[in-house]
Coordinates of C-alpha atoms in Angstrom, one line a residue:
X30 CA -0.3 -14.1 -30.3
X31 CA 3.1 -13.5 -28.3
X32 CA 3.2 -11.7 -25.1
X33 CA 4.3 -8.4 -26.4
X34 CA 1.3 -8.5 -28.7
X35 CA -0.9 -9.9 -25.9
X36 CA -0.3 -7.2 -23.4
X37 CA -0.4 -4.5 -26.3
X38 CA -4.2 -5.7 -27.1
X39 CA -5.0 -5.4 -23.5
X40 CA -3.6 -1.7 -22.9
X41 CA -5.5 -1.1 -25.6
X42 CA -8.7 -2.5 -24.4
X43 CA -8.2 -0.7 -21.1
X44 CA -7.8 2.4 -22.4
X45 CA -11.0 2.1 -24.0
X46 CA -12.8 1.0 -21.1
X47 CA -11.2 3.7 -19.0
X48 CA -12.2 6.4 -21.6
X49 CA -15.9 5.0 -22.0
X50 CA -16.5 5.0 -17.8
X51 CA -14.5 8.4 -17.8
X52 CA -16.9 10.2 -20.2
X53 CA -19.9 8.9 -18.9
X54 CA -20.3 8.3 -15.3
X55 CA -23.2 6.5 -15.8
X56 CA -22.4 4.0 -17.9
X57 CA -23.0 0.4 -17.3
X58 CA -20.6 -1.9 -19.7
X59 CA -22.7 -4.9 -20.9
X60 CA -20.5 -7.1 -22.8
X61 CA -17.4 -7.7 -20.6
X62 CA -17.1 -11.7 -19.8
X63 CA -15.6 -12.0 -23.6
X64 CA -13.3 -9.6 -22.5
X65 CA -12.1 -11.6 -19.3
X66 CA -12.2 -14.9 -21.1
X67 CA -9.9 -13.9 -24.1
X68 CA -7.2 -15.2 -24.5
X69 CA -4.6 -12.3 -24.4
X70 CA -6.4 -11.3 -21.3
X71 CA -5.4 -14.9 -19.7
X72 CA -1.9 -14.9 -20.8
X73 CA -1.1 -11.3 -19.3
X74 CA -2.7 -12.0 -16.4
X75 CA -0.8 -15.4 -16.1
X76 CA 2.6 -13.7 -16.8
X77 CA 1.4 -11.6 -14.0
X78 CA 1.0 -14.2 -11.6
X79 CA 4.1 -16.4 -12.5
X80 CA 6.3 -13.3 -12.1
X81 CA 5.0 -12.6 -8.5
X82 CA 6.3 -14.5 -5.5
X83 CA 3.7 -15.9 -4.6
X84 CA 4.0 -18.0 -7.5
X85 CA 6.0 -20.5 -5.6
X86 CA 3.3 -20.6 -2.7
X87 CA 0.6 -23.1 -3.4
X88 CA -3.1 -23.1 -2.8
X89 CA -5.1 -26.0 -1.9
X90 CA -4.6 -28.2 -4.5
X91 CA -0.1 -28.0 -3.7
X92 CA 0.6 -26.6 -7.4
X93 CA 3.0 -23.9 -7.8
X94 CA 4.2 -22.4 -11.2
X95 CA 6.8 -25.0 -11.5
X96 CA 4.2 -27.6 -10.8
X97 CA 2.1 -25.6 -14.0
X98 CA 5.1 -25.5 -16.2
X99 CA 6.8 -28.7 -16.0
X100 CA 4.1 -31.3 -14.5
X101 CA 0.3 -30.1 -15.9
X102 CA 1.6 -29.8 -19.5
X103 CA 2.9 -25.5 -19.5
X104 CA 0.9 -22.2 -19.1
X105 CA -0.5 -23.3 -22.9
X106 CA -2.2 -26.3 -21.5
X107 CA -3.5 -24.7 -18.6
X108 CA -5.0 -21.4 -19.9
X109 CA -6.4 -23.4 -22.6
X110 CA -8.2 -25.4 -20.0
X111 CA -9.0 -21.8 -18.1
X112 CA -10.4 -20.7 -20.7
X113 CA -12.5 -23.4 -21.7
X114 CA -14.1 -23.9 -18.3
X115 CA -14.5 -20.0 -18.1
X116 CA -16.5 -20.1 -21.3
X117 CA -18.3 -23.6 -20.2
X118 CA -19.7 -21.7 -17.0
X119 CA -17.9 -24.7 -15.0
X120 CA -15.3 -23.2 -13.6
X121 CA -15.7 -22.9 -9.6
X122 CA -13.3 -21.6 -7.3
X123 CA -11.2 -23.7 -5.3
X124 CA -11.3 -23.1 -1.4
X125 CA -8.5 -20.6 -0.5
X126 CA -6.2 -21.4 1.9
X127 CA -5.9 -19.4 5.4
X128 CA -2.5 -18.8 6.9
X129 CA -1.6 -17.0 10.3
X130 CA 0.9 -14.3 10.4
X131 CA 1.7 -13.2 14.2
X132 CA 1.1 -9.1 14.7
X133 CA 2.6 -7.1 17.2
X134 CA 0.6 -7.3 20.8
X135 CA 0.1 -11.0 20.5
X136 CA -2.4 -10.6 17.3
X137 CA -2.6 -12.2 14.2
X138 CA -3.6 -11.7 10.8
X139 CA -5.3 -14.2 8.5
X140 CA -3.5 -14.4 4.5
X141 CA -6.1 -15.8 3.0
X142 CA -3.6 -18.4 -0.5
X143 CA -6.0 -18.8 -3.3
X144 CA -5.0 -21.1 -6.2
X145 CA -2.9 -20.9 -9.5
X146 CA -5.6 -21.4 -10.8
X147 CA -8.0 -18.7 -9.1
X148 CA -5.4 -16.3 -9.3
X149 CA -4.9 -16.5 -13.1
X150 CA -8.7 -15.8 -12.9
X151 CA -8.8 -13.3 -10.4
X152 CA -6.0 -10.9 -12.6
X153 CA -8.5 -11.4 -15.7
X154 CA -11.0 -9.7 -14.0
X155 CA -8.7 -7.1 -12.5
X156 CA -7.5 -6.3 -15.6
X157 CA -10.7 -5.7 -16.8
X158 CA -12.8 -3.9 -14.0
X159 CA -10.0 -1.8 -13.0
X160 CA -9.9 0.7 -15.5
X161 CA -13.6 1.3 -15.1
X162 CA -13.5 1.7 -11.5
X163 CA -10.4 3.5 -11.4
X164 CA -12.4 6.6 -13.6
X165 CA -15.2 7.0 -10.5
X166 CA -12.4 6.5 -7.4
X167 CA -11.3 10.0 -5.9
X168 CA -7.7 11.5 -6.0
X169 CA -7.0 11.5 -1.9
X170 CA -7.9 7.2 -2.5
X171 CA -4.3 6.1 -2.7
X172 CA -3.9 2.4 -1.7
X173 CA -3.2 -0.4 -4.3
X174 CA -4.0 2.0 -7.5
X175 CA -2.0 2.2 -10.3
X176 CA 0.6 5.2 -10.3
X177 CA 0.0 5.7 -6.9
X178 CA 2.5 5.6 -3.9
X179 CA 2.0 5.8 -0.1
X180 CA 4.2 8.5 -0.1
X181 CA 1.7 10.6 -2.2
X182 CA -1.0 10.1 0.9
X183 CA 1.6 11.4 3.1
X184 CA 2.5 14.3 0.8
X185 CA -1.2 14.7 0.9
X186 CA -1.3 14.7 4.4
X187 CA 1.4 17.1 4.9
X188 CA 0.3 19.9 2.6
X189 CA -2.9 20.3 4.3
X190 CA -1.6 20.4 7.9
X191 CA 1.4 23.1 7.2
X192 CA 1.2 26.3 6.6
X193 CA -0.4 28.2 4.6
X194 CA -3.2 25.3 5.3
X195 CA -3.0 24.9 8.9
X196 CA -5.8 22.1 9.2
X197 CA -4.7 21.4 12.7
X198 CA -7.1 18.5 13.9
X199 CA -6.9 15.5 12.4
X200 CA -9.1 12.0 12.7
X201 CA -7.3 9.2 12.9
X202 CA -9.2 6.7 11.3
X203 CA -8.5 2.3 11.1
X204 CA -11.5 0.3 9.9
X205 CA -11.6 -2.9 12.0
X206 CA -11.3 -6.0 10.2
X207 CA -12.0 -3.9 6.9
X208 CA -10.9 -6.9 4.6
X209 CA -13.0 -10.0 6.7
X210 CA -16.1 -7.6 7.4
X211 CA -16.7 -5.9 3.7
X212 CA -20.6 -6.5 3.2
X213 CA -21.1 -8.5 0.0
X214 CA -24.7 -6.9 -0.8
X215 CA -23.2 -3.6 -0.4
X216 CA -20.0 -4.4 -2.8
X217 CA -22.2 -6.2 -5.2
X218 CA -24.7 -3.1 -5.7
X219 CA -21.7 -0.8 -6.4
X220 CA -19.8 -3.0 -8.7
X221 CA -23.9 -3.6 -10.1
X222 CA -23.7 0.3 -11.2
X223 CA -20.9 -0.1 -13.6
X224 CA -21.3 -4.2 -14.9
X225 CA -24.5 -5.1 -16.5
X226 CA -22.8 -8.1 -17.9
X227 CA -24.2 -11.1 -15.3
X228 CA -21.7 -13.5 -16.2
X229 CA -19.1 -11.1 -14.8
X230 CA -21.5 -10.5 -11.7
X231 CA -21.7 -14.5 -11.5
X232 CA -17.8 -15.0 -11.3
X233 CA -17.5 -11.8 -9.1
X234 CA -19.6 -13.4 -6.9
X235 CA -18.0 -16.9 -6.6
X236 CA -14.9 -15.1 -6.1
X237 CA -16.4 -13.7 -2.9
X238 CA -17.8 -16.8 -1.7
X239 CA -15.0 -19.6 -2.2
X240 CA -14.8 -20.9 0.8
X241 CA -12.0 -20.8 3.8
X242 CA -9.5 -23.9 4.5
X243 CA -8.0 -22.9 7.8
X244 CA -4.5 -24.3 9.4
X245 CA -6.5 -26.7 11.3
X246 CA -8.0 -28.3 8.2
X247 CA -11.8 -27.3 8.5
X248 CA -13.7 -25.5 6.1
X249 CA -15.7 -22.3 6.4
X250 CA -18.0 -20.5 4.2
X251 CA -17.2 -17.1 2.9
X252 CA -20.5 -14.9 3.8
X253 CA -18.4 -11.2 4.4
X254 CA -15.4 -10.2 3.7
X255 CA -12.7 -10.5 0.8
X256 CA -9.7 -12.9 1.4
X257 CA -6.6 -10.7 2.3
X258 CA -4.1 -12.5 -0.5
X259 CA -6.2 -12.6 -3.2
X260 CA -5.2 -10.8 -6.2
X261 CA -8.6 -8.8 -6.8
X262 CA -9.0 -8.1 -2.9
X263 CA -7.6 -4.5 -2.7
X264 CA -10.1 -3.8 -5.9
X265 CA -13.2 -4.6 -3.5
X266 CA -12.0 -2.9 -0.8
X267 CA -10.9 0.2 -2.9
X268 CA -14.8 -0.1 -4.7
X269 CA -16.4 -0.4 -1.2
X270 CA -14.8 2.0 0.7
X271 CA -15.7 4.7 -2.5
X272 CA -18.8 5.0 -0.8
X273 CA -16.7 6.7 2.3
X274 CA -14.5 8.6 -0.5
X275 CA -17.2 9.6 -2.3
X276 CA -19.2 11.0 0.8
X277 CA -16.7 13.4 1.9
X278 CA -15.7 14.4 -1.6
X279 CA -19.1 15.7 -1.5
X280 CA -18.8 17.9 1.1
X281 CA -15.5 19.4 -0.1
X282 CA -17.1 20.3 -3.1
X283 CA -19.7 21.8 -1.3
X284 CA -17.0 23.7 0.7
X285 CA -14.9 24.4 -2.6
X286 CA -17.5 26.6 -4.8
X287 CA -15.3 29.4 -5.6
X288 CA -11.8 30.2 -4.6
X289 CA -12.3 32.2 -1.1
X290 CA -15.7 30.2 0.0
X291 CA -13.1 28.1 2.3
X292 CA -12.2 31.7 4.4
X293 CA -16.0 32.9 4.6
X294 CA -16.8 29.2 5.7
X295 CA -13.6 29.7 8.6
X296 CA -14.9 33.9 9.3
X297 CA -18.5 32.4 10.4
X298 CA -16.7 29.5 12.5
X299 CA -17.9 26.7 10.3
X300 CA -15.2 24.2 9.3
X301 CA -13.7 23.2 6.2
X302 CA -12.0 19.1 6.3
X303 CA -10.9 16.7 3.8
X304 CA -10.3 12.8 3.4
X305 CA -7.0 10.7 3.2
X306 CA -7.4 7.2 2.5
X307 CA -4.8 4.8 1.9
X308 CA -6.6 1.2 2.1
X309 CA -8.3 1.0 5.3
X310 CA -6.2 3.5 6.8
X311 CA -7.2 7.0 6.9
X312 CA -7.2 10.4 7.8
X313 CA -9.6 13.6 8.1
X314 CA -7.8 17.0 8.1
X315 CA -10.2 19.5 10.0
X316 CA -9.6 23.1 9.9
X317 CA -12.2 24.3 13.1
X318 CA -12.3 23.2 16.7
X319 CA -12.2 19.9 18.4
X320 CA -15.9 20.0 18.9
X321 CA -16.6 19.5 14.8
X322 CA -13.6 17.0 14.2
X323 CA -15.4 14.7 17.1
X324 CA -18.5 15.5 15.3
X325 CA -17.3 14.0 12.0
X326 CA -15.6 11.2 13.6
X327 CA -19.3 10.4 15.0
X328 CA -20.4 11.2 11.2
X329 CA -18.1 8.6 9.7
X330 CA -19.1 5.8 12.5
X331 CA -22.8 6.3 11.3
X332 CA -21.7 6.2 7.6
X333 CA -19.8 3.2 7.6
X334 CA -22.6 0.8 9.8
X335 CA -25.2 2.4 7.3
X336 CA -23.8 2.0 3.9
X337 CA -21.0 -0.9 4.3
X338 CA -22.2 -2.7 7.8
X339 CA -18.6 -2.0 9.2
X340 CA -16.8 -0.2 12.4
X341 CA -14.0 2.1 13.5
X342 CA -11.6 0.5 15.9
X343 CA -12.1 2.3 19.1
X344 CA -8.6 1.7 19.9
X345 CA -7.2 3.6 17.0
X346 CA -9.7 5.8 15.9
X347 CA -8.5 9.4 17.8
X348 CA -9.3 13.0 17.5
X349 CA -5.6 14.5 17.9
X350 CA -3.7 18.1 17.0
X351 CA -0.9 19.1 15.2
X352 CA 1.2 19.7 17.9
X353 CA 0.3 16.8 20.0
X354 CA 1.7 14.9 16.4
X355 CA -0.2 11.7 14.7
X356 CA 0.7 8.6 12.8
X357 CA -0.3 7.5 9.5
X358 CA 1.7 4.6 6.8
X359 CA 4.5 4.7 9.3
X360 CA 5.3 8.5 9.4
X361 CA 4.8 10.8 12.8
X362 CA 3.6 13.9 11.6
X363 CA 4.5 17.0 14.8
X364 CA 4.4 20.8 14.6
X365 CA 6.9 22.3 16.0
X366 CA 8.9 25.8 17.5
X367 CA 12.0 25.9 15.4
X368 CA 13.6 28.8 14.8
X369 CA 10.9 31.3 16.0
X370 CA 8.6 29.3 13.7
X371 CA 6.6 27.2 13.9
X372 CA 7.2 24.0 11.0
X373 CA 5.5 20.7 10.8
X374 CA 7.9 18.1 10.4
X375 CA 7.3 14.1 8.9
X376 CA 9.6 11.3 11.1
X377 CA 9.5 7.6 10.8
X378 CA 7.4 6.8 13.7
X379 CA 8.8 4.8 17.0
X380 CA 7.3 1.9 16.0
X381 CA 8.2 1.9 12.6
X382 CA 12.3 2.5 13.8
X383 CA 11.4 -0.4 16.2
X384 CA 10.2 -2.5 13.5
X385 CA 13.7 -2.2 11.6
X386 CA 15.8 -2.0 14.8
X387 CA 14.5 -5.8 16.0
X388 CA 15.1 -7.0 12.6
X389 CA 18.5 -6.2 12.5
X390 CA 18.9 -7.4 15.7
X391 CA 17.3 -10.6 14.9
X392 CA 19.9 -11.0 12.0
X393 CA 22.7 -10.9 13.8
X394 CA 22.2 -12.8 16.8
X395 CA 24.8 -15.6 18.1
X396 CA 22.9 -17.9 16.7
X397 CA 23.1 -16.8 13.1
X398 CA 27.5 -16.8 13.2
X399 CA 27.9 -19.5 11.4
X400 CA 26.9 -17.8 8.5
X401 CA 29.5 -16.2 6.0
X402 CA 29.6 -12.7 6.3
X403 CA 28.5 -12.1 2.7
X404 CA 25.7 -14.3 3.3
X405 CA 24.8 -12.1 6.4
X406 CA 24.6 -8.9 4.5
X407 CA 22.7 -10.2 1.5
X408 CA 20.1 -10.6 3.9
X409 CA 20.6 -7.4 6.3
X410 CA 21.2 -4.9 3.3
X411 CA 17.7 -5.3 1.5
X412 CA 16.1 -4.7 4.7
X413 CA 18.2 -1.3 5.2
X414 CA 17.6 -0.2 1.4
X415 CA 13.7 -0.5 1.3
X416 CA 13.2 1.1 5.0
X417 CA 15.7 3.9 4.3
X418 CA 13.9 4.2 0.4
X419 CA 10.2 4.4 2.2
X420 CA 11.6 7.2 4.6
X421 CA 13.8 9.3 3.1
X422 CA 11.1 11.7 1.7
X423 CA 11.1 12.8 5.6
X424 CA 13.3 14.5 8.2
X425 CA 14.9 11.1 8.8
X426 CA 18.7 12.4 8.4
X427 CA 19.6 11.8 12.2
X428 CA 17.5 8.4 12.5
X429 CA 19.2 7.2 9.2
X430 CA 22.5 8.1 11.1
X431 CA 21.9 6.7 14.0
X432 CA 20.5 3.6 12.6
X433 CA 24.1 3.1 10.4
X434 CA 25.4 3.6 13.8
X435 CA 23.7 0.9 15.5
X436 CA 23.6 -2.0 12.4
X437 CA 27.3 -1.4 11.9
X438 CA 28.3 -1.8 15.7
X439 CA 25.7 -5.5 15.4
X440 CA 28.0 -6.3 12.3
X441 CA 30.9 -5.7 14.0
X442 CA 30.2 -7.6 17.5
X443 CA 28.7 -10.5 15.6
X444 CA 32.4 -10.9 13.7
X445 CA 33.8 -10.5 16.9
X446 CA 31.9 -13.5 18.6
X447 CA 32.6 -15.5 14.9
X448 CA 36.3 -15.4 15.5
X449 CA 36.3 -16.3 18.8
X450 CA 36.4 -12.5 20.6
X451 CA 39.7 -11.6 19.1
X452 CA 41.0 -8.4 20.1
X453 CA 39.3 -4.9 18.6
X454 CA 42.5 -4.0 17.1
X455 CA 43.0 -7.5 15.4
X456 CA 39.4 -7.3 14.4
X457 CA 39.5 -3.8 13.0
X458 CA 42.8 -5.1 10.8
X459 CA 41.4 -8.0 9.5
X460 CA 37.7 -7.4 9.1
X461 CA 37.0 -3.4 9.3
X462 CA 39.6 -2.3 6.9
X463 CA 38.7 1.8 6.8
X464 CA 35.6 1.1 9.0
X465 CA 34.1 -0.6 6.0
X466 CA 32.4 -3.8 6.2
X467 CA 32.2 -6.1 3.4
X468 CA 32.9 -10.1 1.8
X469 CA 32.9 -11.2 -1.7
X470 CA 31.6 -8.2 -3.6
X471 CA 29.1 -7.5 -0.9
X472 CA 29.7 -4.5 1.3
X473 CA 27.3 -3.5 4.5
X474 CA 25.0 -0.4 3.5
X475 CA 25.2 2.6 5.2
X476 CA 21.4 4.2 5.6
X477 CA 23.6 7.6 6.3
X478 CA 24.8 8.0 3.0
X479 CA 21.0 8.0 1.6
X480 CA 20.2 11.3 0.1
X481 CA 16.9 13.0 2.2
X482 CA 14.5 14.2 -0.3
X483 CA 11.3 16.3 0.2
X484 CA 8.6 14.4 -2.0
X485 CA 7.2 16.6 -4.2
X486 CA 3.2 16.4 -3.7
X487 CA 1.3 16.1 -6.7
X488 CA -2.5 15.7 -5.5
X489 CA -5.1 15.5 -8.4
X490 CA -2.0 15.5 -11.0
X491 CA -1.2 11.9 -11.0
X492 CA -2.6 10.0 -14.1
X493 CA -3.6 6.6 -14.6
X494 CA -1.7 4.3 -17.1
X495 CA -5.1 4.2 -19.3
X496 CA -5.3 8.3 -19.8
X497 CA -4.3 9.4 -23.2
X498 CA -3.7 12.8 -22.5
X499 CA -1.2 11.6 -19.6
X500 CA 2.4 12.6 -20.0
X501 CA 4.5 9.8 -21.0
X502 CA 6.6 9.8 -17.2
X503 CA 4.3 9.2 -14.4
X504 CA 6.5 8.1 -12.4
X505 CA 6.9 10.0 -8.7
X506 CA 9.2 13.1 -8.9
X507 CA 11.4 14.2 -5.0
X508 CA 13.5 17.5 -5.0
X509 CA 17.0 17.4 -3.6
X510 CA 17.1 18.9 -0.5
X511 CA 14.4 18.7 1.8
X512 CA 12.4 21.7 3.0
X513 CA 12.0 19.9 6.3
X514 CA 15.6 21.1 8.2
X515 CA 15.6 19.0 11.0
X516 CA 15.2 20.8 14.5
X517 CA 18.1 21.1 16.6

């Protein structure tokens, strides 16, 4: 079977599973290990693997896909042997390497580098499981699901707290340490109440429990958490956190029984709130007074040491308003007087400007003039075009000016100190020819020339790839022209 063929068969297959869990929530799917052992299954989910980057970081046994394709016999060879040891009930996995990454303040955060290997594996059963899960998760759950963006949380986000909504308070929710703390018992019963097949449970499990191989060389079991790196990862969290999704959806359909409950609910000064999570991140729009949005920050505290055995940061879990503005994925959301009116407005956040700002700077340092220039700007211009893409469904005309403003004045000092401080006139004849920068085909991008779009929110709309009543574009619509005019 080729590939084409191969990832046909498993569309196919996942549209069935996602139709079975859809139209029965209770369902429990008995027979799913063949599924995860076949051989289509492995060979999408290896063609997966080998077309992320990671694929050229090894785990702890040093292979990389070129160690798998050209030294271990090809992908043939090795998914054959996958396979068999899947089917064998010998396969174990390997201990996953732990690598630091330095944080802002001093932190740092633990990637967790499983093998080829386990990877290959761990996409099987993502394949799989996913479209099972996927037909119980919630539509404000938006991190690392299929079709969905981070801009839809923010569009989320932003419809509730403008007008006609006006859900002034908002909880500013961050799970500490969501990834190392999940509670295996806790994740285990959930996935338990769709999977009755206990081979799948088995591997599940041994995926949980690998085993730690830290920087220093010693070894560590794996008792809570799921390794942050691992390909199946964002699928536990996303399964264990339902239970906090799943909670508040609850209460808004208890707030939601007919069209106008919502005003009687805000007439006897009872409040109305709703949940938006994007991984461990979240937020809880509250339309009442202070008093009830501490009140369900309290209520989510107790729900998560209950259920899940985890904790909100006390550092970055607030109770803030509209006008005092919030942050969430990046974007400062503010209220306020323009006009006469009153507007809520979405910027990139200080820190997320920062962020950029110091890795500009960081490219164009003295120490980096020896490059060629086009060199240089293959590396600076992918950095301007995915900020400037993330942002521009906000008010971000001035910042995207001002940060075109500020790279192209780096550019042009670091030429200056790589020819030796020759005059600006000189400079701007032989290097900034109509204030354009550019070598070899490669010309410096200008974030002020991006188009600002207002992202068009589409809630409850957005499909999954496995619904067969789904239109055949799912991809995220934006409107030219954003509704947002920025303030003067």
């Amino acid at each position: 079977m080729g590939l084409i063929e191969a990832r046909a068969w498993v569309l196919h297959i996942q549209t069935k599973l996602h139709q079975w869990a859809k139209n029965d929530p209770n369902k429990r799917f008995d027979d799913l290990f063949n599924l995860v052992c076949n051989p289509a299954t492995l060979a999408v989910a290896w063609d997966r693997v080998r077309s992320n980057k990671g694929s050229k970081t090894a785990g702890v046994d040093g292979d990389t896909k070129y160690h798998i394709e050209h030294r271990r016999g090809g992908a043939g060879a090795f998914l054959t042997d996958t396979r068999a040891a899947l089917r064998a009930r010998t396969y174990r996995p390997s201990l996953v390497r732990q690598r630091g990454i330095s944080k802002a303040g001093g932190k740092v955060r633990y990637l967790s580098i499983p093998t080829i290997r386990d990877r290959v594996v761990q996409m099987a059963l993502k394949l799989i499981l996913e479209p099972i899960f996927e037909a119980d998760f919630v539509t404000t759950s938006y991190g690392f699901r299929p079709n969905r963006r981070a801009q839809d949380a923010v569009a989320e986000v932003y419809h509730f707290v403008k007008a006609p909504s006006n859900y002034e308070f908002i909880v500013e929710g961050d799970i500490e340490a969501c990834f190392d703390r999940i509670d295996h018992v806790s994740l285990m019963a959930r996935i338990r109440k769709r999977v009755g097949d206990h081979r799948v449970l088995t591997l599940v499990k041994a995926t949980l429990k690998a085993g730690v191989l830290s920087e220093a060389g010693t070894t560590a079991r794996s008792d809570l958490g799921s390794p942050q790196g691992g390909i199946i990862s964002p699928l536990y969290a996303n399964i264990a956190l339902s239970a906090l999704d799943e909670h508040f959806e609850r209460a808004w359909r208890n707030q939601s029984p007919y069209p106008t409950y919502r005003e009687y609910l805000h007439r006897k000064g009872r409040p109305t709130y709703r949940l938006i999570r994007y991984a461990d991140d979240f937020v809880v729009v509250v339309k009442g007074t202070r008093e009830h949005a501490e009140a369900l920050k309290d209520e989510i505290a107790s729900l998560l040491a209950a259920e899940l055995k985890l904790t909100l940061s006390p550092a970055k879990t607030l109770v803030t308003h509209i006008d005092d503005g919030f942050d969430f994925l990046g974007f400062r959301f503010q209220r306020k007087l323009h006009g006469g009116k009153r507007q809520v407005y979405t910027f990139p956040n200080p820190k997320s400007f920062a962020a950029v700002k110091r890795a500009v700077k960081a490219l164009t340092r003295h120490r980096t003039a020896p490059l060629p220039l086009r060199k240089l700007l293959v590396q600076l211009n992918p950095i301007l075009r995915g900020w400037t893409a993330f942002f521009r469904f906000a008010a971000s005309k001035r910042t995207f000016a001002y940060l075109d403003h500020y790279t192209w004045w780096r550019v042009a000092r670091w030429l200056r100190k790589r020819h030796k401080q020759p005059s600006w006139k000189r400079l701007r004849r032989r290097e900034l020819k109509n204030w354009e920068i550019g070598e070899g085909g490669q010309q410096l991008f200008r974030p002020s020339r991006v188009p600002v779009e207002r992202y068009r929110y589409r809630g409850a709309r957005i499909p999954s790839p496995w619904d067969m009543e789904a239109s055949p574009s799912v991809l995220p619509h934006a409107r030219r022209g954003s509704d947002q005019s920025e303030p003067d």
